[in-house]
Amino acid sequence: MELFSLDFFIALANIVFVDLLLAGDNAIVIGMAARNLDVKQQKKAIVLGTLGAVLIRIFATIIVVKLLQIPWLLLVGGLLLLWISVKLLADHQEEENVKAGTSLMAAVWTIIVADAAMGLDNVIAVAGAAQGHTLLVAIGLIISVPIVVWGSTVFIRLIDRFPWIIYFGSAVLAYNAAKMITEEKKIHPFFAESPGLKWTFILIIVAVVLLVGSLLKNAQHRREQQNA
């Protein structure tokens, strides 16, 4: 992939979209961690916490990108990303038990630790979308993480208003996962010999993820209604 080519910008847009899609809960965590501080300290905590989170996220994602070069790990990463895409539709909540910091540094530390703990799915998804390019990882996360912090509430409202965004996002993740699997060096020649088979496999994977995710989401909704 050439630097700043059309493919480069398409992959960059993919990274930003994926990170925005998966990071809504992380943004909520940031707000909860800083909620006990005064307004000025809240802003400082958000800025410092976000900076720390960005640096850790970039470092962790670059490591995962490198690890995906090891034989069979691209396949494993693809399977993990498939699970993430299903989980996205199942609407798992992660932010419930986050404690608010009572001091600036406590809030900053909470933001960084919570983001690192909750960011594994983001790291795997972004690493898959980066197609092995560490520069894409850095640029994509530098763009998306600040947007998440200051604009996530808008994005969350859009998702609430237009639920199809979640399905589209899950399909994008499933596509990236299926592509990772087909790019695994040990099995890539099999798909390379038959492009039709490759795209059929990708479409089937996307369809299965959307179906399974929808079924799990509906089952969870029924359980919530029964417990209400």
PDB file of C-alpha atoms in Angstrom, residues 3-228:
ATOM      1  CA  LEU A   3       1.609   6.198   1.420  1.00  0.00           C
ATOM      2  CA  PHE A   4      -1.314   8.637   1.027  1.00  0.00           C
ATOM      3  CA  SER A   5      -2.782   6.649  -1.859  1.00  0.00           C
ATOM      4  CA  LEU A   6      -6.525   5.990  -2.236  1.00  0.00           C
ATOM      5  CA  ASP A   7      -6.117   2.601  -0.526  1.00  0.00           C
ATOM      6  CA  PHE A   8      -4.260   4.326   2.315  1.00  0.00           C
ATOM      7  CA  PHE A   9      -7.088   6.788   2.941  1.00  0.00           C
ATOM      8  CA  ILE A  10      -9.741   4.062   2.647  1.00  0.00           C
ATOM      9  CA  ALA A  11      -7.899   1.994   5.271  1.00  0.00           C
ATOM     10  CA  LEU A  12      -7.495   5.099   7.454  1.00  0.00           C
ATOM     11  CA  ALA A  13     -11.229   5.835   7.250  1.00  0.00           C
ATOM     12  CA  ASN A  14     -11.881   2.194   8.151  1.00  0.00           C
ATOM     13  CA  ILE A  15      -9.690   2.470  11.270  1.00  0.00           C
ATOM     14  CA  VAL A  16     -11.330   5.712  12.425  1.00  0.00           C
ATOM     15  CA  PHE A  17     -14.843   4.306  11.892  1.00  0.00           C
ATOM     16  CA  VAL A  18     -14.056   1.045  13.690  1.00  0.00           C
ATOM     17  CA  ASP A  19     -12.516   2.836  16.664  1.00  0.00           C
ATOM     18  CA  LEU A  20     -15.414   5.284  16.916  1.00  0.00           C
ATOM     19  CA  LEU A  21     -17.890   2.420  16.734  1.00  0.00           C
ATOM     20  CA  LEU A  22     -16.255   0.434  19.514  1.00  0.00           C
ATOM     21  CA  ALA A  23     -15.211   3.271  21.796  1.00  0.00           C
ATOM     22  CA  GLY A  24     -18.579   4.668  22.896  1.00  0.00           C
ATOM     23  CA  ASP A  25     -18.391   2.800  26.212  1.00  0.00           C
ATOM     24  CA  ASN A  26     -14.833   4.057  26.726  1.00  0.00           C
ATOM     25  CA  ALA A  27     -16.016   7.649  26.392  1.00  0.00           C
ATOM     26  CA  ILE A  28     -18.749   7.021  28.944  1.00  0.00           C
ATOM     27  CA  VAL A  29     -16.071   5.651  31.287  1.00  0.00           C
ATOM     28  CA  ILE A  30     -14.057   8.853  30.881  1.00  0.00           C
ATOM     29  CA  GLY A  31     -17.061  10.936  31.857  1.00  0.00           C
ATOM     30  CA  MET A  32     -17.830   8.724  34.863  1.00  0.00           C
ATOM     31  CA  ALA A  33     -14.215   8.728  36.077  1.00  0.00           C
ATOM     32  CA  ALA A  34     -14.074  12.534  36.107  1.00  0.00           C
ATOM     33  CA  ARG A  35     -17.583  13.291  37.308  1.00  0.00           C
ATOM     34  CA  ASN A  36     -16.600  14.122  40.916  1.00  0.00           C
ATOM     35  CA  LEU A  37     -14.067  16.797  39.911  1.00  0.00           C
ATOM     36  CA  ASP A  38     -14.752  20.494  39.384  1.00  0.00           C
ATOM     37  CA  VAL A  39     -15.109  21.756  35.810  1.00  0.00           C
ATOM     38  CA  LYS A  40     -11.472  22.851  35.368  1.00  0.00           C
ATOM     39  CA  GLN A  41     -10.100  19.618  36.790  1.00  0.00           C
ATOM     40  CA  GLN A  42     -12.540  17.595  34.683  1.00  0.00           C
ATOM     41  CA  LYS A  43     -11.083  19.139  31.532  1.00  0.00           C
ATOM     42  CA  LYS A  44      -7.517  18.480  32.727  1.00  0.00           C
ATOM     43  CA  ALA A  45      -8.357  14.901  33.680  1.00  0.00           C
ATOM     44  CA  ILE A  46      -9.973  14.268  30.289  1.00  0.00           C
ATOM     45  CA  VAL A  47      -7.031  15.762  28.375  1.00  0.00           C
ATOM     46  CA  LEU A  48      -4.334  13.962  30.400  1.00  0.00           C
ATOM     47  CA  GLY A  49      -6.281  10.720  30.562  1.00  0.00           C
ATOM     48  CA  THR A  50      -6.966  10.798  26.846  1.00  0.00           C
ATOM     49  CA  LEU A  51      -3.303  11.495  26.048  1.00  0.00           C
ATOM     50  CA  GLY A  52      -2.233   8.536  28.155  1.00  0.00           C
ATOM     51  CA  ALA A  53      -4.921   6.338  26.622  1.00  0.00           C
ATOM     52  CA  VAL A  54      -3.881   7.310  23.073  1.00  0.00           C
ATOM     53  CA  LEU A  55      -0.216   6.499  23.712  1.00  0.00           C
ATOM     54  CA  ILE A  56      -1.018   3.149  25.327  1.00  0.00           C
ATOM     55  CA  ARG A  57      -3.523   2.298  22.579  1.00  0.00           C
ATOM     56  CA  ILE A  58      -1.028   3.104  19.806  1.00  0.00           C
ATOM     57  CA  PHE A  59       1.713   1.065  21.516  1.00  0.00           C
ATOM     58  CA  ALA A  60      -0.576  -1.912  22.151  1.00  0.00           C
ATOM     59  CA  THR A  61      -2.005  -1.879  18.622  1.00  0.00           C
ATOM     60  CA  ILE A  62       1.437  -1.716  16.999  1.00  0.00           C
ATOM     61  CA  ILE A  63       2.468  -4.742  19.080  1.00  0.00           C
ATOM     62  CA  VAL A  64      -0.641  -6.629  17.919  1.00  0.00           C
ATOM     63  CA  VAL A  65       0.050  -5.632  14.292  1.00  0.00           C
ATOM     64  CA  LYS A  66       3.545  -7.113  14.619  1.00  0.00           C
ATOM     65  CA  LEU A  67       2.256 -10.239  16.353  1.00  0.00           C
ATOM     66  CA  LEU A  68      -0.193 -10.819  13.510  1.00  0.00           C
ATOM     67  CA  GLN A  69       2.817 -11.468  11.258  1.00  0.00           C
ATOM     68  CA  ILE A  70       3.463 -14.712  13.174  1.00  0.00           C
ATOM     69  CA  PRO A  71       2.026 -17.779  11.385  1.00  0.00           C
ATOM     70  CA  TRP A  72      -1.559 -18.626  12.354  1.00  0.00           C
ATOM     71  CA  LEU A  73      -1.987 -15.561  14.590  1.00  0.00           C
ATOM     72  CA  LEU A  74      -3.693 -13.700  11.756  1.00  0.00           C
ATOM     73  CA  LEU A  75      -6.267 -16.493  11.760  1.00  0.00           C
ATOM     74  CA  VAL A  76      -6.606 -16.243  15.544  1.00  0.00           C
ATOM     75  CA  GLY A  77      -6.944 -12.462  15.306  1.00  0.00           C
ATOM     76  CA  GLY A  78      -9.634 -12.848  12.670  1.00  0.00           C
ATOM     77  CA  LEU A  79     -11.595 -15.233  14.866  1.00  0.00           C
ATOM     78  CA  LEU A  80     -11.309 -12.843  17.828  1.00  0.00           C
ATOM     79  CA  LEU A  81     -12.533 -10.001  15.653  1.00  0.00           C
ATOM     80  CA  LEU A  82     -15.506 -12.128  14.596  1.00  0.00           C
ATOM     81  CA  TRP A  83     -16.394 -12.518  18.281  1.00  0.00           C
ATOM     82  CA  ILE A  84     -16.077  -8.755  18.745  1.00  0.00           C
ATOM     83  CA  SER A  85     -18.396  -8.084  15.802  1.00  0.00           C
ATOM     84  CA  VAL A  86     -21.010 -10.433  17.280  1.00  0.00           C
ATOM     85  CA  LYS A  87     -20.563  -8.873  20.745  1.00  0.00           C
ATOM     86  CA  LEU A  88     -21.149  -5.436  19.242  1.00  0.00           C
ATOM     87  CA  LEU A  89     -24.643  -6.469  18.139  1.00  0.00           C
ATOM     88  CA  ALA A  90     -25.300  -8.280  21.421  1.00  0.00           C
ATOM     89  CA  ASP A  91     -24.836  -4.889  23.123  1.00  0.00           C
ATOM     90  CA  HIS A  92     -22.701  -5.985  26.076  1.00  0.00           C
ATOM     91  CA  GLN A  93     -22.334  -3.266  28.735  1.00  0.00           C
ATOM     92  CA  GLU A  94     -18.899  -2.709  30.231  1.00  0.00           C
ATOM     93  CA  GLU A  95     -18.979   0.609  32.067  1.00  0.00           C
ATOM     94  CA  GLU A  96     -21.212  -0.151  35.035  1.00  0.00           C
ATOM     95  CA  ASN A  97     -18.620  -0.581  37.792  1.00  0.00           C
ATOM     96  CA  VAL A  98     -16.272   2.317  37.052  1.00  0.00           C
ATOM     97  CA  LYS A  99     -15.435   4.393  40.135  1.00  0.00           C
ATOM     98  CA  ALA A 100     -15.183   8.180  39.926  1.00  0.00           C
ATOM     99  CA  GLY A 101     -11.825   9.678  40.852  1.00  0.00           C
ATOM    100  CA  THR A 102     -11.762  12.057  43.823  1.00  0.00           C
ATOM    101  CA  SER A 103      -8.562  13.809  42.695  1.00  0.00           C
ATOM    102  CA  LEU A 104      -7.114  14.868  39.362  1.00  0.00           C
ATOM    103  CA  MET A 105      -4.463  12.137  39.210  1.00  0.00           C
ATOM    104  CA  ALA A 106      -6.882   9.509  40.518  1.00  0.00           C
ATOM    105  CA  ALA A 107      -9.315  10.373  37.712  1.00  0.00           C
ATOM    106  CA  VAL A 108      -6.513  10.383  35.107  1.00  0.00           C
ATOM    107  CA  TRP A 109      -5.305   6.988  36.346  1.00  0.00           C
ATOM    108  CA  THR A 110      -8.846   5.584  36.263  1.00  0.00           C
ATOM    109  CA  ILE A 111      -9.334   6.815  32.695  1.00  0.00           C
ATOM    110  CA  ILE A 112      -6.071   5.268  31.490  1.00  0.00           C
ATOM    111  CA  VAL A 113      -6.566   1.934  33.267  1.00  0.00           C
ATOM    112  CA  ALA A 114     -10.236   1.636  32.264  1.00  0.00           C
ATOM    113  CA  ASP A 115      -9.452   2.481  28.647  1.00  0.00           C
ATOM    114  CA  ALA A 116      -6.645  -0.095  28.585  1.00  0.00           C
ATOM    115  CA  ALA A 117      -8.870  -2.755  30.156  1.00  0.00           C
ATOM    116  CA  MET A 118     -11.820  -2.050  27.875  1.00  0.00           C
ATOM    117  CA  GLY A 119      -9.771  -1.323  24.768  1.00  0.00           C
ATOM    118  CA  LEU A 120      -8.728  -4.863  23.836  1.00  0.00           C
ATOM    119  CA  ASP A 121     -11.529  -5.172  21.305  1.00  0.00           C
ATOM    120  CA  ASN A 122     -10.552  -1.797  19.813  1.00  0.00           C
ATOM    121  CA  VAL A 123      -6.903  -2.849  19.596  1.00  0.00           C
ATOM    122  CA  ILE A 124      -7.677  -6.097  17.775  1.00  0.00           C
ATOM    123  CA  ALA A 125     -10.166  -4.441  15.428  1.00  0.00           C
ATOM    124  CA  VAL A 126      -7.859  -1.542  14.571  1.00  0.00           C
ATOM    125  CA  ALA A 127      -4.912  -3.902  14.068  1.00  0.00           C
ATOM    126  CA  GLY A 128      -7.014  -5.902  11.601  1.00  0.00           C
ATOM    127  CA  ALA A 129      -8.137  -2.804   9.732  1.00  0.00           C
ATOM    128  CA  ALA A 130      -4.567  -1.440   9.563  1.00  0.00           C
ATOM    129  CA  GLN A 131      -3.471  -4.238   7.202  1.00  0.00           C
ATOM    130  CA  GLY A 132      -0.025  -4.359   8.801  1.00  0.00           C
ATOM    131  CA  HIS A 133       0.783  -0.635   8.547  1.00  0.00           C
ATOM    132  CA  THR A 134       1.900   0.915  11.847  1.00  0.00           C
ATOM    133  CA  LEU A 135       1.686   4.461  10.455  1.00  0.00           C
ATOM    134  CA  LEU A 136      -2.005   3.900   9.756  1.00  0.00           C
ATOM    135  CA  VAL A 137      -2.456   2.791  13.364  1.00  0.00           C
ATOM    136  CA  ALA A 138      -0.859   5.937  14.775  1.00  0.00           C
ATOM    137  CA  ILE A 139      -2.683   8.361  12.468  1.00  0.00           C
ATOM    138  CA  GLY A 140      -6.033   6.589  12.825  1.00  0.00           C
ATOM    139  CA  LEU A 141      -5.944   6.534  16.629  1.00  0.00           C
ATOM    140  CA  ILE A 142      -4.662  10.107  16.908  1.00  0.00           C
ATOM    141  CA  ILE A 143      -7.696  11.160  14.847  1.00  0.00           C
ATOM    142  CA  SER A 144     -10.327   8.917  16.416  1.00  0.00           C
ATOM    143  CA  VAL A 145      -9.576   8.885  20.151  1.00  0.00           C
ATOM    144  CA  PRO A 146      -9.968  12.675  20.664  1.00  0.00           C
ATOM    145  CA  ILE A 147     -13.182  12.522  18.611  1.00  0.00           C
ATOM    146  CA  VAL A 148     -14.395   9.762  20.909  1.00  0.00           C
ATOM    147  CA  VAL A 149     -13.706  11.841  24.005  1.00  0.00           C
ATOM    148  CA  TRP A 150     -15.349  15.067  22.878  1.00  0.00           C
ATOM    149  CA  GLY A 151     -17.845  13.840  20.338  1.00  0.00           C
ATOM    150  CA  SER A 152     -18.907  10.388  21.443  1.00  0.00           C
ATOM    151  CA  THR A 153     -22.206  11.533  22.929  1.00  0.00           C
ATOM    152  CA  VAL A 154     -23.238  12.770  19.493  1.00  0.00           C
ATOM    153  CA  PHE A 155     -22.199   9.466  17.936  1.00  0.00           C
ATOM    154  CA  ILE A 156     -24.087   7.525  20.610  1.00  0.00           C
ATOM    155  CA  ARG A 157     -27.222   9.583  19.937  1.00  0.00           C
ATOM    156  CA  LEU A 158     -26.854   8.863  16.224  1.00  0.00           C
ATOM    157  CA  ILE A 159     -26.662   5.137  16.975  1.00  0.00           C
ATOM    158  CA  ASP A 160     -29.762   5.373  19.165  1.00  0.00           C
ATOM    159  CA  ARG A 161     -31.615   7.225  16.412  1.00  0.00           C
ATOM    160  CA  PHE A 162     -30.328   5.089  13.542  1.00  0.00           C
ATOM    161  CA  PRO A 163     -29.862   1.512  14.845  1.00  0.00           C
ATOM    162  CA  TRP A 164     -28.719   0.364  11.398  1.00  0.00           C
ATOM    163  CA  ILE A 165     -25.343   2.002  12.140  1.00  0.00           C
ATOM    164  CA  ILE A 166     -24.604  -0.822  14.583  1.00  0.00           C
ATOM    165  CA  TYR A 167     -25.466  -3.443  11.972  1.00  0.00           C
ATOM    166  CA  PHE A 168     -23.338  -1.656   9.387  1.00  0.00           C
ATOM    167  CA  GLY A 169     -20.474  -1.418  11.876  1.00  0.00           C
ATOM    168  CA  SER A 170     -20.761  -5.077  12.785  1.00  0.00           C
ATOM    169  CA  ALA A 171     -20.690  -5.960   9.093  1.00  0.00           C
ATOM    170  CA  VAL A 172     -17.529  -3.854   8.643  1.00  0.00           C
ATOM    171  CA  LEU A 173     -15.856  -5.661  11.550  1.00  0.00           C
ATOM    172  CA  ALA A 174     -16.935  -9.047  10.185  1.00  0.00           C
ATOM    173  CA  TYR A 175     -15.559  -8.095   6.758  1.00  0.00           C
ATOM    174  CA  ASN A 176     -12.221  -7.130   8.304  1.00  0.00           C
ATOM    175  CA  ALA A 177     -12.184 -10.383  10.292  1.00  0.00           C
ATOM    176  CA  ALA A 178     -12.936 -12.530   7.249  1.00  0.00           C
ATOM    177  CA  LYS A 179     -10.292 -10.661   5.253  1.00  0.00           C
ATOM    178  CA  MET A 180      -7.742 -11.275   8.026  1.00  0.00           C
ATOM    179  CA  ILE A 181      -8.534 -14.996   7.891  1.00  0.00           C
ATOM    180  CA  THR A 182      -8.129 -15.135   4.109  1.00  0.00           C
ATOM    181  CA  GLU A 183      -4.817 -13.241   4.381  1.00  0.00           C
ATOM    182  CA  GLU A 184      -3.342 -15.798   6.794  1.00  0.00           C
ATOM    183  CA  LYS A 185      -0.145 -16.911   5.035  1.00  0.00           C
ATOM    184  CA  LYS A 186      -0.742 -20.597   5.647  1.00  0.00           C
ATOM    185  CA  ILE A 187      -4.097 -20.599   3.840  1.00  0.00           C
ATOM    186  CA  HIS A 188      -3.832 -17.501   1.648  1.00  0.00           C
ATOM    187  CA  PRO A 189      -2.740 -19.462  -1.478  1.00  0.00           C
ATOM    188  CA  PHE A 190      -5.982 -21.448  -1.296  1.00  0.00           C
ATOM    189  CA  PHE A 191      -8.068 -18.259  -1.507  1.00  0.00           C
ATOM    190  CA  ALA A 192      -5.669 -16.519  -3.912  1.00  0.00           C
ATOM    191  CA  GLU A 193      -6.268 -19.232  -6.500  1.00  0.00           C
ATOM    192  CA  SER A 194     -10.036 -18.635  -6.383  1.00  0.00           C
ATOM    193  CA  PRO A 195     -11.121 -14.994  -5.851  1.00  0.00           C
ATOM    194  CA  GLY A 196     -14.751 -16.053  -6.211  1.00  0.00           C
ATOM    195  CA  LEU A 197     -14.369 -18.482  -3.327  1.00  0.00           C
ATOM    196  CA  LYS A 198     -12.674 -15.778  -1.242  1.00  0.00           C
ATOM    197  CA  TRP A 199     -15.531 -13.289  -1.666  1.00  0.00           C
ATOM    198  CA  THR A 200     -18.146 -15.983  -1.132  1.00  0.00           C
ATOM    199  CA  PHE A 201     -16.424 -16.889   2.133  1.00  0.00           C
ATOM    200  CA  ILE A 202     -16.331 -13.230   3.225  1.00  0.00           C
ATOM    201  CA  LEU A 203     -20.009 -12.672   2.403  1.00  0.00           C
ATOM    202  CA  ILE A 204     -21.025 -15.833   4.254  1.00  0.00           C
ATOM    203  CA  ILE A 205     -19.025 -14.771   7.314  1.00  0.00           C
ATOM    204  CA  VAL A 206     -20.643 -11.315   7.319  1.00  0.00           C
ATOM    205  CA  ALA A 207     -24.129 -12.828   6.956  1.00  0.00           C
ATOM    206  CA  VAL A 208     -23.537 -15.362   9.763  1.00  0.00           C
ATOM    207  CA  VAL A 209     -22.222 -12.661  12.118  1.00  0.00           C
ATOM    208  CA  LEU A 210     -25.236 -10.438  11.492  1.00  0.00           C
ATOM    209  CA  LEU A 211     -27.609 -13.377  12.003  1.00  0.00           C
ATOM    210  CA  VAL A 212     -25.968 -14.672  15.196  1.00  0.00           C
ATOM    211  CA  GLY A 213     -25.559 -11.167  16.606  1.00  0.00           C
ATOM    212  CA  SER A 214     -29.211 -10.367  15.931  1.00  0.00           C
ATOM    213  CA  LEU A 215     -30.386 -13.610  17.556  1.00  0.00           C
ATOM    214  CA  LEU A 216     -28.271 -12.950  20.661  1.00  0.00           C
ATOM    215  CA  LYS A 217     -29.480  -9.370  20.846  1.00  0.00           C
ATOM    216  CA  ASN A 218     -33.126 -10.476  20.628  1.00  0.00           C
ATOM    217  CA  ALA A 219     -32.552 -13.170  23.264  1.00  0.00           C
ATOM    218  CA  GLN A 220     -30.954 -10.638  25.610  1.00  0.00           C
ATOM    219  CA  HIS A 221     -33.838  -8.225  25.042  1.00  0.00           C
ATOM    220  CA  ARG A 222     -36.355 -10.945  25.940  1.00  0.00           C
ATOM    221  CA  ARG A 223     -34.434 -11.755  29.161  1.00  0.00           C
ATOM    222  CA  GLU A 224     -34.404  -8.091  30.137  1.00  0.00           C
ATOM    223  CA  GLN A 225     -38.168  -7.888  29.589  1.00  0.00           C
ATOM    224  CA  GLN A 226     -38.749 -10.992  31.712  1.00  0.00           C
ATOM    225  CA  ASN A 227     -36.585  -9.606  34.535  1.00  0.00           C
ATOM    226  CA  ALA A 228     -38.218  -6.170  34.417  1.00  0.00           C
TER     227      ALA A 228
END
